[in-house]
mmCIF file of N, CA and C in Angstrom:
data_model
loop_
_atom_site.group_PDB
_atom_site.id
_atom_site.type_symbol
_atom_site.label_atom_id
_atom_site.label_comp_id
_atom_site.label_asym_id
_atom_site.label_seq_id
_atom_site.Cartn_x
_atom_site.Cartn_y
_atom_site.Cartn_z
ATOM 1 N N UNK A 1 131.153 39.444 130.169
ATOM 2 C CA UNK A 1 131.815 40.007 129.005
ATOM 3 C C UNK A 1 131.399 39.216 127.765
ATOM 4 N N UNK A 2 131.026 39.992 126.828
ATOM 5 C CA UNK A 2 130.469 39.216 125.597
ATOM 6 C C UNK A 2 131.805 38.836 124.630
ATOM 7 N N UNK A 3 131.534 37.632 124.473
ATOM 8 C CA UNK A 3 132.364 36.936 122.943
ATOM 9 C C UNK A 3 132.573 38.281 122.124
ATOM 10 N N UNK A 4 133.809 38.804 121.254
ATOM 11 C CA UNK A 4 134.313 39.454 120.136
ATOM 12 C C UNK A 4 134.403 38.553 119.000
ATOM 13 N N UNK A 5 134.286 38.228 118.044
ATOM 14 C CA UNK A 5 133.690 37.325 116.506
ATOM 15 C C UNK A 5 135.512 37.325 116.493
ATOM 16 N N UNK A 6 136.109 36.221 115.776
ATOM 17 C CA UNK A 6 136.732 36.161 115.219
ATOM 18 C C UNK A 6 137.301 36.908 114.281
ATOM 19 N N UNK A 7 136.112 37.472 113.739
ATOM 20 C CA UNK A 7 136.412 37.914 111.799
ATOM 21 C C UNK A 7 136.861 39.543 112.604
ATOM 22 N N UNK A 8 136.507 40.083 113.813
ATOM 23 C CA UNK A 8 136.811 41.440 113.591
ATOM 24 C C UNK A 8 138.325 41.417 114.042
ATOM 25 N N UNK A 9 138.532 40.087 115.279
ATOM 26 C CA UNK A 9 140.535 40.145 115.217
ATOM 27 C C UNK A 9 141.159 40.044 113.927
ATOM 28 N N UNK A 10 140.348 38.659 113.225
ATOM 29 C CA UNK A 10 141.384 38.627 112.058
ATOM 30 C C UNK A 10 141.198 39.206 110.488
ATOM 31 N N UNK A 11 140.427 40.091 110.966
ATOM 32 C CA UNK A 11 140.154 40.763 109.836
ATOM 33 C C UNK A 11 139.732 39.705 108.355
ATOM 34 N N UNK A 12 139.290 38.763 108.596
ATOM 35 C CA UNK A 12 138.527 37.764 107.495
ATOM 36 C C UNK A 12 137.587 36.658 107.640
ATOM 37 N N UNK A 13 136.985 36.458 106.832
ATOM 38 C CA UNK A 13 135.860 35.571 106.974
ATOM 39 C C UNK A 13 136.628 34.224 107.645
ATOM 40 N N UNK A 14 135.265 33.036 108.288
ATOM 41 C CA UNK A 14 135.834 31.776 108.600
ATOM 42 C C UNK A 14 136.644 31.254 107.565
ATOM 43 N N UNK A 15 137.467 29.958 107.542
ATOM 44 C CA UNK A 15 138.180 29.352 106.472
ATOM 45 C C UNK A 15 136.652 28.028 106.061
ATOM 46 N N UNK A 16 136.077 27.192 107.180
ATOM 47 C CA UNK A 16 135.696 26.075 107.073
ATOM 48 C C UNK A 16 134.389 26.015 107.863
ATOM 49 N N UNK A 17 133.705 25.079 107.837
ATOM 50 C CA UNK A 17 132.245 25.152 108.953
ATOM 51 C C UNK A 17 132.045 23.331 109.402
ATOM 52 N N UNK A 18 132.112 23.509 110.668
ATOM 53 C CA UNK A 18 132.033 21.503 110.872
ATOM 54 C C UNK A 18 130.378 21.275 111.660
ATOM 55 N N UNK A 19 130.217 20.427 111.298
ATOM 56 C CA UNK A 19 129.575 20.133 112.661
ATOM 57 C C UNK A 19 129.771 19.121 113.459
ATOM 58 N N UNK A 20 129.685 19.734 114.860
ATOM 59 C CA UNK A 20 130.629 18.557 116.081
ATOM 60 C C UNK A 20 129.504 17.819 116.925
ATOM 61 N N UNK A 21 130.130 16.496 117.573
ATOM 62 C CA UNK A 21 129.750 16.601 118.805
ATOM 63 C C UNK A 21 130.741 16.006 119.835
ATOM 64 N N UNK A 22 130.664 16.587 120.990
ATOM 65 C CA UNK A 22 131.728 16.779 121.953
ATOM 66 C C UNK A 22 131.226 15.423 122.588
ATOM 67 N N UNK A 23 132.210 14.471 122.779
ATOM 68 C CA UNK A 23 131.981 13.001 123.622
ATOM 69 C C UNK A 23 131.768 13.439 125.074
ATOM 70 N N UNK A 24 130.617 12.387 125.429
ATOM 71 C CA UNK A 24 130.495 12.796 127.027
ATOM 72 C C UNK A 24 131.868 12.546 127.804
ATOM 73 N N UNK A 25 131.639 12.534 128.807
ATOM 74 C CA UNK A 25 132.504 12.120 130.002
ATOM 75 C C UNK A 25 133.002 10.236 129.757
ATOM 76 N N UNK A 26 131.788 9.656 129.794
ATOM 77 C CA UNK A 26 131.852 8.211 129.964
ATOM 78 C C UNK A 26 132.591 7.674 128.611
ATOM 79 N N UNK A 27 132.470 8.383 127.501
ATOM 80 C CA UNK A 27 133.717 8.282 126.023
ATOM 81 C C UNK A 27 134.881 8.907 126.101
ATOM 82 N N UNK A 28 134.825 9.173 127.272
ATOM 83 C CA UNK A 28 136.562 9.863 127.464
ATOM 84 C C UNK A 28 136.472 11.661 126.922
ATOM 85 N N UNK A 29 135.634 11.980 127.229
ATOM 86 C CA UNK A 29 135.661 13.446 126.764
ATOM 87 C C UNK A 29 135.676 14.512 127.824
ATOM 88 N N UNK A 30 134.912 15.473 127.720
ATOM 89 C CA UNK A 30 135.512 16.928 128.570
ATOM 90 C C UNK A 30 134.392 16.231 129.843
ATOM 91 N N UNK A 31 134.110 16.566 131.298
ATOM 92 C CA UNK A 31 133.202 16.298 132.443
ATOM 93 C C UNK A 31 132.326 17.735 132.406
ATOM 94 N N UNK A 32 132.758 18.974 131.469
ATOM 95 C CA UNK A 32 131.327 19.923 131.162
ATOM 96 C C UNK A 32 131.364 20.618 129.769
ATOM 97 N N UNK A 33 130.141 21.118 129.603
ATOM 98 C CA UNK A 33 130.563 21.528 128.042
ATOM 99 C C UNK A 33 131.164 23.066 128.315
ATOM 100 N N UNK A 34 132.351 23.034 126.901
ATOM 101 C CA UNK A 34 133.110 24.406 127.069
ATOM 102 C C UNK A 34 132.092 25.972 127.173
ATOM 103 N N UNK A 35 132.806 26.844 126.674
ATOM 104 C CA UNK A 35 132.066 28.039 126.588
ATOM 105 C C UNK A 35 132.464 28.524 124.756
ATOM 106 N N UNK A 36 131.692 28.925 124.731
ATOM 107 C CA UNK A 36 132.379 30.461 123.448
ATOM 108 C C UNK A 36 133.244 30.952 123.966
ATOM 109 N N UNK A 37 134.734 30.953 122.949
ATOM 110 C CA UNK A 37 135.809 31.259 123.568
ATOM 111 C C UNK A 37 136.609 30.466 123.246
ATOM 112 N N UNK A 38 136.392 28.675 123.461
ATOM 113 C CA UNK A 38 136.964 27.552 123.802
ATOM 114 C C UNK A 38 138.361 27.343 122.816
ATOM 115 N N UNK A 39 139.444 27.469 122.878
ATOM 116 C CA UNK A 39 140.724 27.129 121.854
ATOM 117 C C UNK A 39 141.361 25.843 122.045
ATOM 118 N N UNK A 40 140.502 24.645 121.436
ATOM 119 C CA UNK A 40 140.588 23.450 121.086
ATOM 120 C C UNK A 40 141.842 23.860 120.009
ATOM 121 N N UNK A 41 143.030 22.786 119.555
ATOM 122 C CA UNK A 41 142.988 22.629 118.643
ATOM 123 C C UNK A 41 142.554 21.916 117.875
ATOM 124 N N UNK A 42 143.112 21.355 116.607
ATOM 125 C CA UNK A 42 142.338 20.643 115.720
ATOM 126 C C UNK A 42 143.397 19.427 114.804
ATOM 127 N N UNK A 43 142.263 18.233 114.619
ATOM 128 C CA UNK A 43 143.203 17.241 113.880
ATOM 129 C C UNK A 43 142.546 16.451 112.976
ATOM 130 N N UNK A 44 143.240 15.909 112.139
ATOM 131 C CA UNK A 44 142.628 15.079 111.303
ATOM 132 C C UNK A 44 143.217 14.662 110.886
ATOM 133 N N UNK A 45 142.972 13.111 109.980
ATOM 134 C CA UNK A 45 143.739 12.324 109.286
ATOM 135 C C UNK A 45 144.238 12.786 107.932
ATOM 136 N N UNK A 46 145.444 12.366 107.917
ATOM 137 C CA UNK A 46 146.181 12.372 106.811
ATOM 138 C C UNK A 46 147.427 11.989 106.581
ATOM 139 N N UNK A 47 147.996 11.233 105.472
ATOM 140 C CA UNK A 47 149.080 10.340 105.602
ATOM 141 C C UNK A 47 150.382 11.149 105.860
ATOM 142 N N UNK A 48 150.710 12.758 105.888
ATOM 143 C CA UNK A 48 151.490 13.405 106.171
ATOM 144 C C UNK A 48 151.474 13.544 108.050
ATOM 145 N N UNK A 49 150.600 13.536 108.355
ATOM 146 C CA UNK A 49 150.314 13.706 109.765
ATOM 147 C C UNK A 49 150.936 12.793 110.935
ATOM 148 N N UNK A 50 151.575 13.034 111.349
ATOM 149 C CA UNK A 50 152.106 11.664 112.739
ATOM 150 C C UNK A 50 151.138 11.785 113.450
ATOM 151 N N UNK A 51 149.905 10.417 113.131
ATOM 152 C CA UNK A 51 148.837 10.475 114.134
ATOM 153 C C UNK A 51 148.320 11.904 114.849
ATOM 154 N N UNK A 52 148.671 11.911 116.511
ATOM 155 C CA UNK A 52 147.926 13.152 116.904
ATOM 156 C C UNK A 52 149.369 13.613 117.361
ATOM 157 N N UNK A 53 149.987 13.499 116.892
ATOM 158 C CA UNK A 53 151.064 14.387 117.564
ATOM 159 C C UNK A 53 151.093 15.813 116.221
ATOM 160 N N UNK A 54 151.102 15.846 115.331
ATOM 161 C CA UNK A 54 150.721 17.079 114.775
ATOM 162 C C UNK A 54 149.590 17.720 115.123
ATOM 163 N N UNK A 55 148.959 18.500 115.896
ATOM 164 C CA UNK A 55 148.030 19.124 115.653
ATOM 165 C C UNK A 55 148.133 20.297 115.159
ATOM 166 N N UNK A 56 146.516 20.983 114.857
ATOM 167 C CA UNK A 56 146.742 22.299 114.165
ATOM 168 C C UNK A 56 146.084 23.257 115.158
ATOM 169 N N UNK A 57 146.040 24.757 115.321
ATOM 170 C CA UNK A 57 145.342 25.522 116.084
ATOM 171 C C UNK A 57 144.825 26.275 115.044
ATOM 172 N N UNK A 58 143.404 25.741 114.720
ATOM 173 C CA UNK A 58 142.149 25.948 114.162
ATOM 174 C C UNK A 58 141.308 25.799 115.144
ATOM 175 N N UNK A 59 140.493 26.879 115.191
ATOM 176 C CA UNK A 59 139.798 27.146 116.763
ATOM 177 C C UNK A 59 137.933 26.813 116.230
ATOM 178 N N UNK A 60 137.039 26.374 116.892
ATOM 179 C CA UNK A 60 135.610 26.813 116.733
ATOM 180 C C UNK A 60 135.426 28.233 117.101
ATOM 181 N N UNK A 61 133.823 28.470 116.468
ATOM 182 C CA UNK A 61 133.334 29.337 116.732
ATOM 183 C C UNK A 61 132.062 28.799 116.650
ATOM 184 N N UNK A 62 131.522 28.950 117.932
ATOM 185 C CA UNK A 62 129.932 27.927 117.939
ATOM 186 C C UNK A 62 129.047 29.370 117.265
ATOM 187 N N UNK A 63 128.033 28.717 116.442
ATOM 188 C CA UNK A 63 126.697 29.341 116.279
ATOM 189 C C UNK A 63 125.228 28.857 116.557
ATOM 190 N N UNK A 64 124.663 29.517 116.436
ATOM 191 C CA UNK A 64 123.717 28.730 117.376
ATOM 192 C C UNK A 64 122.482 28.401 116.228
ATOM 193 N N UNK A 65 121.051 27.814 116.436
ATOM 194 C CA UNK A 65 120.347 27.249 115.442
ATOM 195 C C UNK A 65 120.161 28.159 114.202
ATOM 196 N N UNK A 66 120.357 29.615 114.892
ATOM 197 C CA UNK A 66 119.515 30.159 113.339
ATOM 198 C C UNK A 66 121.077 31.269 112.879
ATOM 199 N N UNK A 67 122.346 30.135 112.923
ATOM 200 C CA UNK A 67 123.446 30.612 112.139
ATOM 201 C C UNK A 67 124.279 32.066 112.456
ATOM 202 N N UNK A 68 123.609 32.402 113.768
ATOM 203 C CA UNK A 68 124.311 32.801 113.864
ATOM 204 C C UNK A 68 125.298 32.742 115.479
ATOM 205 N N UNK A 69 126.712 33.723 115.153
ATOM 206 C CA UNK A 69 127.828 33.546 116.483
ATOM 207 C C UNK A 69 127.142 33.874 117.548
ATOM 208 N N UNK A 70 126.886 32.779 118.532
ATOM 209 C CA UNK A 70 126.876 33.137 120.192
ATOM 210 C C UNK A 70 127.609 33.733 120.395
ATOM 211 N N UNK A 71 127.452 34.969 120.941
ATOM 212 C CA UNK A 71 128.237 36.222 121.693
ATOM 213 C C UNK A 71 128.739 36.039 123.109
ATOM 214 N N UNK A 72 127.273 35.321 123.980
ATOM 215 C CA UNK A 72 127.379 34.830 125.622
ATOM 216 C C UNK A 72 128.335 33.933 125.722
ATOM 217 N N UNK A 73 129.543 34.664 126.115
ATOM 218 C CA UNK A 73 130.333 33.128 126.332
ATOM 219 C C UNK A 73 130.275 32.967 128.042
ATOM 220 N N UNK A 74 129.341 33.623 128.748
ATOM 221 C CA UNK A 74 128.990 32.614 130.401
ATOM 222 C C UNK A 74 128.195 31.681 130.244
ATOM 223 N N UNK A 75 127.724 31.247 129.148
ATOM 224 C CA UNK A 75 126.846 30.027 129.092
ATOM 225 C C UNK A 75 127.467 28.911 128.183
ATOM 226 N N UNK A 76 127.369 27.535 129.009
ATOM 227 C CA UNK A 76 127.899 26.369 127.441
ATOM 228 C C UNK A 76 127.934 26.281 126.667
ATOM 229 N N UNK A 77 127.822 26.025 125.605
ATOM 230 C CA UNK A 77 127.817 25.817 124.031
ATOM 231 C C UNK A 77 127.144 24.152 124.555
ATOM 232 N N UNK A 78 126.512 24.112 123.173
ATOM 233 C CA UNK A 78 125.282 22.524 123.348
ATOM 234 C C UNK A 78 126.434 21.398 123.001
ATOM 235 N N UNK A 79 125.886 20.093 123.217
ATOM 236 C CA UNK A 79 126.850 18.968 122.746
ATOM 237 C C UNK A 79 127.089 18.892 121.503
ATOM 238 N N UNK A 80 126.089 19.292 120.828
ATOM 239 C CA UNK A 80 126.263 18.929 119.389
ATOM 240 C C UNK A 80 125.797 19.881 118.597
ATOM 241 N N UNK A 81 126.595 20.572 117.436
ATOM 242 C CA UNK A 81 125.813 21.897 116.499
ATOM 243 C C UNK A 81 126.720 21.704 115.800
ATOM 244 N N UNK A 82 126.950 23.401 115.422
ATOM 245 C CA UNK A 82 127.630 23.933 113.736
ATOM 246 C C UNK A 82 128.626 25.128 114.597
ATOM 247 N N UNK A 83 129.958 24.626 113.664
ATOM 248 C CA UNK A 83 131.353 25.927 114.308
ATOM 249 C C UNK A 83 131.588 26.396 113.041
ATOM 250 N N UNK A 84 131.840 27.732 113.199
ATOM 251 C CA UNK A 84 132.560 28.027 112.005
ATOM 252 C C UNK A 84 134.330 27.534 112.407
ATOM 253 N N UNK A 85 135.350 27.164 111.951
ATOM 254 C CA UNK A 85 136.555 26.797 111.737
ATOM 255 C C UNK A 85 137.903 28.162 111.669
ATOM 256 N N UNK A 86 138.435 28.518 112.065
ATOM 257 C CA UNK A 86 139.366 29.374 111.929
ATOM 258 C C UNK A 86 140.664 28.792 111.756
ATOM 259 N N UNK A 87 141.507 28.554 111.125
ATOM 260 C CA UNK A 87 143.030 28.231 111.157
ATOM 261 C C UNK A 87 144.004 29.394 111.729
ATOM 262 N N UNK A 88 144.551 29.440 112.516
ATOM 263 C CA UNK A 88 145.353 30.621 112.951
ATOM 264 C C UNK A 88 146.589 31.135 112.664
ATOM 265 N N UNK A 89 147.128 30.007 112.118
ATOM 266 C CA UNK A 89 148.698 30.017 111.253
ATOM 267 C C UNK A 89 148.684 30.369 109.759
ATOM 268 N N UNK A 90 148.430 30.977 109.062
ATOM 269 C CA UNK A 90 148.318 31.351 107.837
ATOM 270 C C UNK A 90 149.321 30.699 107.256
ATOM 271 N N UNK A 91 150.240 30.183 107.622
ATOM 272 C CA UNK A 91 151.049 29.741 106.678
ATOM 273 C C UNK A 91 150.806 28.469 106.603
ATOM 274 N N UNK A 92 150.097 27.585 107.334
ATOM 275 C CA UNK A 92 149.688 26.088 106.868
ATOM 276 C C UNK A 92 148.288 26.036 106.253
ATOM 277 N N UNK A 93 147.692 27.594 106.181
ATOM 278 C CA UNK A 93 146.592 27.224 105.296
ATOM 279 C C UNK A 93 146.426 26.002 103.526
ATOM 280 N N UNK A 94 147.594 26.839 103.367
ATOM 281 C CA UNK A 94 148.045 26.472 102.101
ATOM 282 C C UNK A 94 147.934 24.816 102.036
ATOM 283 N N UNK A 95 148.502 23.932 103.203
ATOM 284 C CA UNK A 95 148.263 22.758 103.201
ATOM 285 C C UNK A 95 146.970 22.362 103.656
ATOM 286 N N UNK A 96 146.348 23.198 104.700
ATOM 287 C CA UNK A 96 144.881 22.785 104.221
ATOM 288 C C UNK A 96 143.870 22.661 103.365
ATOM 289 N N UNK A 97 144.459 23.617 102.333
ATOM 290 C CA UNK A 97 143.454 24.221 101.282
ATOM 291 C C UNK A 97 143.301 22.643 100.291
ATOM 292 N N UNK A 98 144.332 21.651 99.678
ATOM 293 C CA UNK A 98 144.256 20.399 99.587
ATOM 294 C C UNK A 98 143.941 19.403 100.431
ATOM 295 N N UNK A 99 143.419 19.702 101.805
ATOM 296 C CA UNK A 99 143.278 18.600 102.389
ATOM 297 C C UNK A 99 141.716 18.759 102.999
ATOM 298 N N UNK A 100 141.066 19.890 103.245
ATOM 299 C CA UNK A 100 140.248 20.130 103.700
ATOM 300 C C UNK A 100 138.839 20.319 103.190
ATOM 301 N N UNK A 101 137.938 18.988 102.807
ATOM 302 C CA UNK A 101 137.218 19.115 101.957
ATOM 303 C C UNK A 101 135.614 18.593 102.779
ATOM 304 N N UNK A 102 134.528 18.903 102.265
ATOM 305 C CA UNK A 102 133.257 18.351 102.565
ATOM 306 C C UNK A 102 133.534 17.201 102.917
ATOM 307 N N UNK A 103 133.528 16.614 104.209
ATOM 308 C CA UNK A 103 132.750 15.497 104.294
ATOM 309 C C UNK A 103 134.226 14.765 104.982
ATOM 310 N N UNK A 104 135.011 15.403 105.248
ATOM 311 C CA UNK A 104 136.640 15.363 106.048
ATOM 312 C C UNK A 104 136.115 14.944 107.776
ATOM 313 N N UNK A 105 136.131 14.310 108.165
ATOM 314 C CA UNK A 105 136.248 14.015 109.896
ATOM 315 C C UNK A 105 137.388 14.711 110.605
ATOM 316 N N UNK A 106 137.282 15.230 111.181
ATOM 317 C CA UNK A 106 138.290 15.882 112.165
ATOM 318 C C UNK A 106 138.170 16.026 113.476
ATOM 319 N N UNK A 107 138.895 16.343 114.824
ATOM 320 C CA UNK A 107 138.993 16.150 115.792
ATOM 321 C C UNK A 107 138.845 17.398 116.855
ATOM 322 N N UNK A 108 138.121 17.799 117.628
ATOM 323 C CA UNK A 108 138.713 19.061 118.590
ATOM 324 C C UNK A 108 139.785 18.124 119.709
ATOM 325 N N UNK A 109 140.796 18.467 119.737
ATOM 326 C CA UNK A 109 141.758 18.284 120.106
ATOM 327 C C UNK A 109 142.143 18.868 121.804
ATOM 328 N N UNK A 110 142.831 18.348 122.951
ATOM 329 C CA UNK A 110 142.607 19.172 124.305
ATOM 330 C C UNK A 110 144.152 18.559 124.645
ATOM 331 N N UNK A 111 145.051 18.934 124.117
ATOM 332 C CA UNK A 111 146.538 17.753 124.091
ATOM 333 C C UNK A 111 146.206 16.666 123.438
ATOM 334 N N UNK A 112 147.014 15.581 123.562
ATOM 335 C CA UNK A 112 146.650 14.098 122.910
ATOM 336 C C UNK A 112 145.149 13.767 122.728
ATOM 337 N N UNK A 113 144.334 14.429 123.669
ATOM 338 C CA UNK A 113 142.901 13.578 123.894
ATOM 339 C C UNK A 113 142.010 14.272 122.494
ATOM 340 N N UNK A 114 141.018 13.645 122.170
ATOM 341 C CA UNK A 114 140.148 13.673 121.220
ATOM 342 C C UNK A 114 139.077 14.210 122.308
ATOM 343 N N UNK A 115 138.136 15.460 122.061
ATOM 344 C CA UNK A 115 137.146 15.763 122.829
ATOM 345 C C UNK A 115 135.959 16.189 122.338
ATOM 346 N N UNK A 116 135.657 16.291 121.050
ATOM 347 C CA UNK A 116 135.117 16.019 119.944
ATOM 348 C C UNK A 116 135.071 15.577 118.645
ATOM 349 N N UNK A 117 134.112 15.556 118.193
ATOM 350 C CA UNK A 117 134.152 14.154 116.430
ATOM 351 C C UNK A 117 133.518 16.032 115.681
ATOM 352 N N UNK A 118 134.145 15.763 114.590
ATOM 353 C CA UNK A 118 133.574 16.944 113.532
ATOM 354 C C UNK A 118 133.373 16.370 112.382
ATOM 355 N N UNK A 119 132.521 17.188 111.673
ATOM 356 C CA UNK A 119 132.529 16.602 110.127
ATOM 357 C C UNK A 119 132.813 17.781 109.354
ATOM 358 N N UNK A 120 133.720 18.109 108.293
ATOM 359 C CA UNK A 120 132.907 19.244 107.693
ATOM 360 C C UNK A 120 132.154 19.530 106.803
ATOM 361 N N UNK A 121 130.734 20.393 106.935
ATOM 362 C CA UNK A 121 130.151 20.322 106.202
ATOM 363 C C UNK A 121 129.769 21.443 105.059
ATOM 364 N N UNK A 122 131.349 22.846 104.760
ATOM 365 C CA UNK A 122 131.168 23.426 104.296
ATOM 366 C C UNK A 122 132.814 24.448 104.234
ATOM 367 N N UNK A 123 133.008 24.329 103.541
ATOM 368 C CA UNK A 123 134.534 24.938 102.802
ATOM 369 C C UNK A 123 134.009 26.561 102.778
ATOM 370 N N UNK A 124 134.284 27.237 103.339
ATOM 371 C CA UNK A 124 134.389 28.909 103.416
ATOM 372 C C UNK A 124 135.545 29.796 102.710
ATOM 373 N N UNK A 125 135.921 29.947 103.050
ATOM 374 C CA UNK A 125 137.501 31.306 102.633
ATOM 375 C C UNK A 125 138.561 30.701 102.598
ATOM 376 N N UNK A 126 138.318 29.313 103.241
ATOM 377 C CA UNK A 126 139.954 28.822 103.392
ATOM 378 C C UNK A 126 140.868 29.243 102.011
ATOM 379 N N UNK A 127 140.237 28.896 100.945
ATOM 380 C CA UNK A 127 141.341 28.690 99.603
ATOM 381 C C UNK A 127 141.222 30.675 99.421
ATOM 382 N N UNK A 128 140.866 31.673 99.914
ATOM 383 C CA UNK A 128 141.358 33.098 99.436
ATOM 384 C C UNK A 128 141.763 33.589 100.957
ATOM 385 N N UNK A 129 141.955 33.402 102.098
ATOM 386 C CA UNK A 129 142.134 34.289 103.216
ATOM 387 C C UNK A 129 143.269 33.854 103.085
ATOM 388 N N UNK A 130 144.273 34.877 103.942
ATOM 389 C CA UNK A 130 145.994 35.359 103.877
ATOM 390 C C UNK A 130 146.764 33.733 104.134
ATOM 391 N N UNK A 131 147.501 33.573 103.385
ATOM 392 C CA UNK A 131 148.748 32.535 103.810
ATOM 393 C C UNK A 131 149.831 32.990 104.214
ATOM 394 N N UNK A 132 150.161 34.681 104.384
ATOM 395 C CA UNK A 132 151.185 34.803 105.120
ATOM 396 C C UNK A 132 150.464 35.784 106.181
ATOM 397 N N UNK A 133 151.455 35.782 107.030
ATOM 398 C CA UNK A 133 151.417 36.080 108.717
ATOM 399 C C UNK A 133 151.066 38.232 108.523
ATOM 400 N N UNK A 134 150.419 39.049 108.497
ATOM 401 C CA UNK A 134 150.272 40.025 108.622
ATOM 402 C C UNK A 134 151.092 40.831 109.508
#
């Protein structure tokens, strides 16, 4: 069964774009790489944040070298590339939209554990896609 894009459930472009890489096994990370599909949440520093006990459910969307969405989600996603970012709560966009800037470190998240390092390297729709719930 092929991957469905994000943008056609939620009817809007990505918010953000990172690029990750997922820690092996021996750094305390996942023992295989996920698929397309994968609903990590997401974390990052900030002095409002209680460490990792806030997280957010902002999901990846892997693409592959030439930009665009892997569809195959029976095959891995690589250790290291480019996600587009989705936030799923529209109503904490609003607090991302101040916090979420070029060059921000953030976390894919699997409960408490850290299972990838992100950077982001590109601000999308976040500051115009919906802040309330449709």
């Amino acid at each position: 069964m092929a991957h469905k894009p994000y943008k056609d459930h939620l009817q809007h472009d990505a918010d953000f774009k990172v690029k990750y890489r997922f820690y092996t096994a021996e750094e305390g990370g996942r023992q295989t790489m996920p698929y397309q599909g994968y609903r990590s949440d997401f974390w990052y520093s900030h002095p409002e944040h209680n460490q990792t006990n806030q997280i957010f459910m902002i999901w990846p969307e892997f693409i592959n070298e030439h930009g665009e969405i892997i569809l195959d989600n029976e095959i891995s996603v690589h250790a290291s590339g480019i996600a587009l970012m989705w936030v799923l709560d529209p109503e904490w966009r609003t607090s991302h939209i101040d916090n979420i800037k070029v060059g921000l470190i953030g976390y894919f998240m699997e409960g408490p554990r850290r299972v990838a390092m992100c950077e982001v390297i590109e601000v999308l729709d976040l500051g115009i896609n919906p802040t309330k719930a449709r």
